[in-house]
Coordinates of C-alpha atoms in Angstrom, one line a residue:
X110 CA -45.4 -47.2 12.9
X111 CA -47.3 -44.6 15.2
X112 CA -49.7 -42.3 13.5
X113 CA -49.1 -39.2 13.3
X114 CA -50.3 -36.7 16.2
X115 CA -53.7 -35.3 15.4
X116 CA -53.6 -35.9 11.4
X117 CA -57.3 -35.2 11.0
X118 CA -56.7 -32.1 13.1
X119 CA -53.6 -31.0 11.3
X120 CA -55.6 -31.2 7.8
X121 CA -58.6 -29.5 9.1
X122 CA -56.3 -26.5 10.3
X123 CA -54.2 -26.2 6.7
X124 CA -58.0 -25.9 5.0
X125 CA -58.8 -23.4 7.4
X126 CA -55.9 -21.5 6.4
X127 CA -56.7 -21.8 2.6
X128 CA -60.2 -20.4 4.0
X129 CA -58.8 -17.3 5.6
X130 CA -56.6 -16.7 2.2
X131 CA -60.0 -16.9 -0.6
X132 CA -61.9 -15.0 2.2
X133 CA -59.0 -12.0 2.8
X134 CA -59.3 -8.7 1.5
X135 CA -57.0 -9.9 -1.9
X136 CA -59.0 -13.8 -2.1
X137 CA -56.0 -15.7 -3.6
X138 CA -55.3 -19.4 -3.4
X139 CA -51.9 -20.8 -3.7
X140 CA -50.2 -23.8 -5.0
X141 CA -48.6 -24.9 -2.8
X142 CA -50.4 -24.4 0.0
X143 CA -53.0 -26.8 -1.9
X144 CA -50.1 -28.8 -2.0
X145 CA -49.8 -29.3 1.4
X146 CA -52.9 -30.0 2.2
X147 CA -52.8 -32.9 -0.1
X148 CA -49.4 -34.5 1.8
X149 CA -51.7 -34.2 5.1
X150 CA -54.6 -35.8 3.3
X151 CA -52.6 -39.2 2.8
X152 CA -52.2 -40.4 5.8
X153 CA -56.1 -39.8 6.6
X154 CA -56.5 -42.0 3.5
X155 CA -54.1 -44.6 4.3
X156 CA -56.2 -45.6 7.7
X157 CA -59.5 -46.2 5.8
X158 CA -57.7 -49.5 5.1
X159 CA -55.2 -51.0 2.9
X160 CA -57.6 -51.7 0.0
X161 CA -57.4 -47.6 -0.4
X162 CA -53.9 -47.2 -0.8
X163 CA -54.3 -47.1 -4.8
X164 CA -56.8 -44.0 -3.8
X165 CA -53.5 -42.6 -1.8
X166 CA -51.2 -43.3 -4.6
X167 CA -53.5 -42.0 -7.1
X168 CA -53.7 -38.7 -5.2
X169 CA -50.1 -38.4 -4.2
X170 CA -49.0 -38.3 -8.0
X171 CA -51.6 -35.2 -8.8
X172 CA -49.9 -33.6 -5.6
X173 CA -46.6 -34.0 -6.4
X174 CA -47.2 -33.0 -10.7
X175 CA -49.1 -29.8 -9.0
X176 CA -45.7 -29.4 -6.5
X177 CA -43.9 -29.0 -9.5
X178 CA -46.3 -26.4 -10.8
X179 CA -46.1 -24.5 -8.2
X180 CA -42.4 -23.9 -8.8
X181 CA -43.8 -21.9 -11.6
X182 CA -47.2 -21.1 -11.1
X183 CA -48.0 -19.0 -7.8
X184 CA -51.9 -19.3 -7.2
X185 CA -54.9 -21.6 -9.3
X186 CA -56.2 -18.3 -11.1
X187 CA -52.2 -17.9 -12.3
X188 CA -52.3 -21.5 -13.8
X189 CA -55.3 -21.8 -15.0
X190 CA -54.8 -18.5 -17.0
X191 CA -51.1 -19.7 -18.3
X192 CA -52.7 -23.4 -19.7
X193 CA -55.7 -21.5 -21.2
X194 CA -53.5 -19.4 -23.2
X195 CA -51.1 -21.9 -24.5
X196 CA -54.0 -24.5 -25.6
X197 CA -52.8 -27.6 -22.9
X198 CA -55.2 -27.1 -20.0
X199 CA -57.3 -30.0 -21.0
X200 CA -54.8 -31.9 -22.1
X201 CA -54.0 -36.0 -20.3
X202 CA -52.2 -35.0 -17.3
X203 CA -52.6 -31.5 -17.2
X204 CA -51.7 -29.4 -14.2
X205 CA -55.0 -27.8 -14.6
X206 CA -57.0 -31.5 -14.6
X207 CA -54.8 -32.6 -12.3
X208 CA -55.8 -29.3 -9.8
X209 CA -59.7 -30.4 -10.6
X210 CA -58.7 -34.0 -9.2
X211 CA -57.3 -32.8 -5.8
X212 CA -60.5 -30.8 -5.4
X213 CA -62.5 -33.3 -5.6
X214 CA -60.5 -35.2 -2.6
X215 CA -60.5 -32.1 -0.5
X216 CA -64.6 -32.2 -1.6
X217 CA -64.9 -36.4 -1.2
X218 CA -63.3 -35.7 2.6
X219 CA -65.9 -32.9 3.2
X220 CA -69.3 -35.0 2.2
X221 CA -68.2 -37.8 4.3
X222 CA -67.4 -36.1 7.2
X223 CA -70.8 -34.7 7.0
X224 CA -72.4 -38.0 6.5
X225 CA -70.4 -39.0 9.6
X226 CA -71.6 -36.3 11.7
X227 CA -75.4 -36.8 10.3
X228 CA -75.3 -40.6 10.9
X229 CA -74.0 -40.5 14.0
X230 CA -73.2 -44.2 13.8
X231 CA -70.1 -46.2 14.1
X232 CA -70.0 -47.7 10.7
X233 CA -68.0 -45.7 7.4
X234 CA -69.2 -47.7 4.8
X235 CA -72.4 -45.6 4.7
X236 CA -70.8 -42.2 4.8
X237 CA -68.2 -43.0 2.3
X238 CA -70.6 -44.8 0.1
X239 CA -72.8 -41.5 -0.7
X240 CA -70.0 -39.4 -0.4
X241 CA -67.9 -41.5 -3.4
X242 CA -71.3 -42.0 -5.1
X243 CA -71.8 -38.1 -5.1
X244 CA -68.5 -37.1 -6.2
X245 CA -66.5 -39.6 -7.8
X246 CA -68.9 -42.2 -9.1
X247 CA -70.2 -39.8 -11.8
X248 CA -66.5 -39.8 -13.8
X249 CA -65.6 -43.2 -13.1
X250 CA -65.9 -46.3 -15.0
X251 CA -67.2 -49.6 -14.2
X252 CA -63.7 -50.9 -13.1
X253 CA -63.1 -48.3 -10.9
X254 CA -66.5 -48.5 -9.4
X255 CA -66.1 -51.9 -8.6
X256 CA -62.7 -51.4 -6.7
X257 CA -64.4 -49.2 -4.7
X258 CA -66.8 -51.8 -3.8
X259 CA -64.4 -54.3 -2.3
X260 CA -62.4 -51.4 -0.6
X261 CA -65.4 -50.9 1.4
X262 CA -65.9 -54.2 2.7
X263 CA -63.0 -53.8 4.4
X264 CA -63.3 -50.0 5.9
X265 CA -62.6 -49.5 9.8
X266 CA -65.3 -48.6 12.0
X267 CA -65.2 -44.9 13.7
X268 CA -63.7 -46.5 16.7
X269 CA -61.0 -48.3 15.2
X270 CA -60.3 -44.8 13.0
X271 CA -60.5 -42.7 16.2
X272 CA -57.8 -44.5 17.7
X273 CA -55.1 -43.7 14.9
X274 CA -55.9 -40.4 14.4
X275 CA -55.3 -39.7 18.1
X276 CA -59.0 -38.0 18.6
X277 CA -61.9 -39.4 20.7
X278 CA -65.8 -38.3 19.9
X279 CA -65.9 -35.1 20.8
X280 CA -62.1 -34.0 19.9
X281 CA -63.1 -35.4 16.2
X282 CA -66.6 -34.4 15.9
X283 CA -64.9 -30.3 16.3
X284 CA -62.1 -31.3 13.6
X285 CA -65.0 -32.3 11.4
X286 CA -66.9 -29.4 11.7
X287 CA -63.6 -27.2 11.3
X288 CA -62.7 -29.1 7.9
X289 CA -66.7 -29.1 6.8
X290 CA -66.7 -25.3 7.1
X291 CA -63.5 -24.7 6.0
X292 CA -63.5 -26.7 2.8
X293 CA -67.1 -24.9 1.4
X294 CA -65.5 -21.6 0.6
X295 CA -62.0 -23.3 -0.8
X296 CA -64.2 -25.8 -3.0
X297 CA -66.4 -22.9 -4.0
X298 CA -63.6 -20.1 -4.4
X299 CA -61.8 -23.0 -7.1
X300 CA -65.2 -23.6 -8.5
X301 CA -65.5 -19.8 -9.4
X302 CA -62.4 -19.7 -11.0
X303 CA -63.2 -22.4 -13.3
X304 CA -66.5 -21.4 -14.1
X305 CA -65.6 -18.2 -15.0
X306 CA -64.0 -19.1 -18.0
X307 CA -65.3 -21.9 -20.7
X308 CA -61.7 -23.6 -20.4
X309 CA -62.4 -23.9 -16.9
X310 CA -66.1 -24.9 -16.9
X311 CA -65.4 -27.8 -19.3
X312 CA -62.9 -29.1 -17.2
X313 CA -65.0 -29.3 -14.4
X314 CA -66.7 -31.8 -16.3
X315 CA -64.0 -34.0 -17.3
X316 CA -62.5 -36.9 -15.5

């Protein structure tokens, strides 16, 4: 099957959009445009290599639980609010924990790209490594932790990656940048939400 035309570039433009929307006049972040941006984030998954497809379906079933919530929740402040008040927002499964899970992809993405760009090197494993051990690592368990370990003995190098996601080295090193950017005020608009309430702080803590 032929990858998809630009998929790194595609993602890197919906964040930028989320960008413009915490950053406009009336900062707001919707659903479901969080939504989409984790449907373009699986394919850029998918190429690290087969051992990370549990990482793709693992992220694809927050995203599609968090599609559904969108059908009655418009933005994150608007659900957060609504499982505060009735007592489940911490709850297995929440929408809410699930929300905090998609952030941290959209912030795993963002570290690695900017190990990748600081390296300058061919290899991922290094990149990914400090980028999983920065963000994930922390609420994982052993087991987990060790599938990651074999998953990255088997990671593409940056020019078998470039290849499927239709970009060269300088056409990727600007979608990079634009995600990098991008991502910082979405992550840190989210992050304000949470913290601004103790419902919201904890679960910035939890797995």
């Amino acid at each position: 099957m032929a990858a998809p035309d630009n998929p790194l570039r595609k993602l890197a433009d919906a964040i930028e959009g989320l960008s413009s929307s915490v950053n406009s006049e009336n900062p707001h972040l919707k659903i479901s445009d969080l939504v989409h941006v984790g449907r373009l984030s699986s394919p850029s998954i998918f190429f690290l290599g087969i051992a990370f497809k549990f990482a793709d379906l693992e992220l694809q079933s927050k995203v599609n639980d968090l599609e559904e919530a969108s059908k009655t929740y418009d933005t994150v402040q608007a659900l957060l609010e609504a499982e505060t008040e009735n007592g489940s927002a911490k709850n297995t499964g929440s929408h809410c924990r699930n929300l905090v899970r998609l952030k941290r992809a959209i912030d795993l993405v963002r570290v690695m790209l900017e190990q990748v760009l600081a390296s300058g090197g061919n290899s991922l494993v290094e990149p990914f490594t400090a980028a999983y051990e920065q963000v994930f690592a922390p609420y994982h368990g052993w087991t987990v932790k060790k599938a990651v370990i074999v998953a990255l003995k088997v990671l593409p190098s940056k020019d078998l990656l470039l290849p499927l996601l239709n970009e060269d080295d300088d056409s990727v090193k600007e979608s990079m940048q634009k995600y990098i950017t991008a991502s910082k005020s979405v992550l840190q608009y989210v992050d304000n939400i949470f913290l601004s309430t103790e419902t919201g702080a904890e679960l910035l803590k939890l797995i």
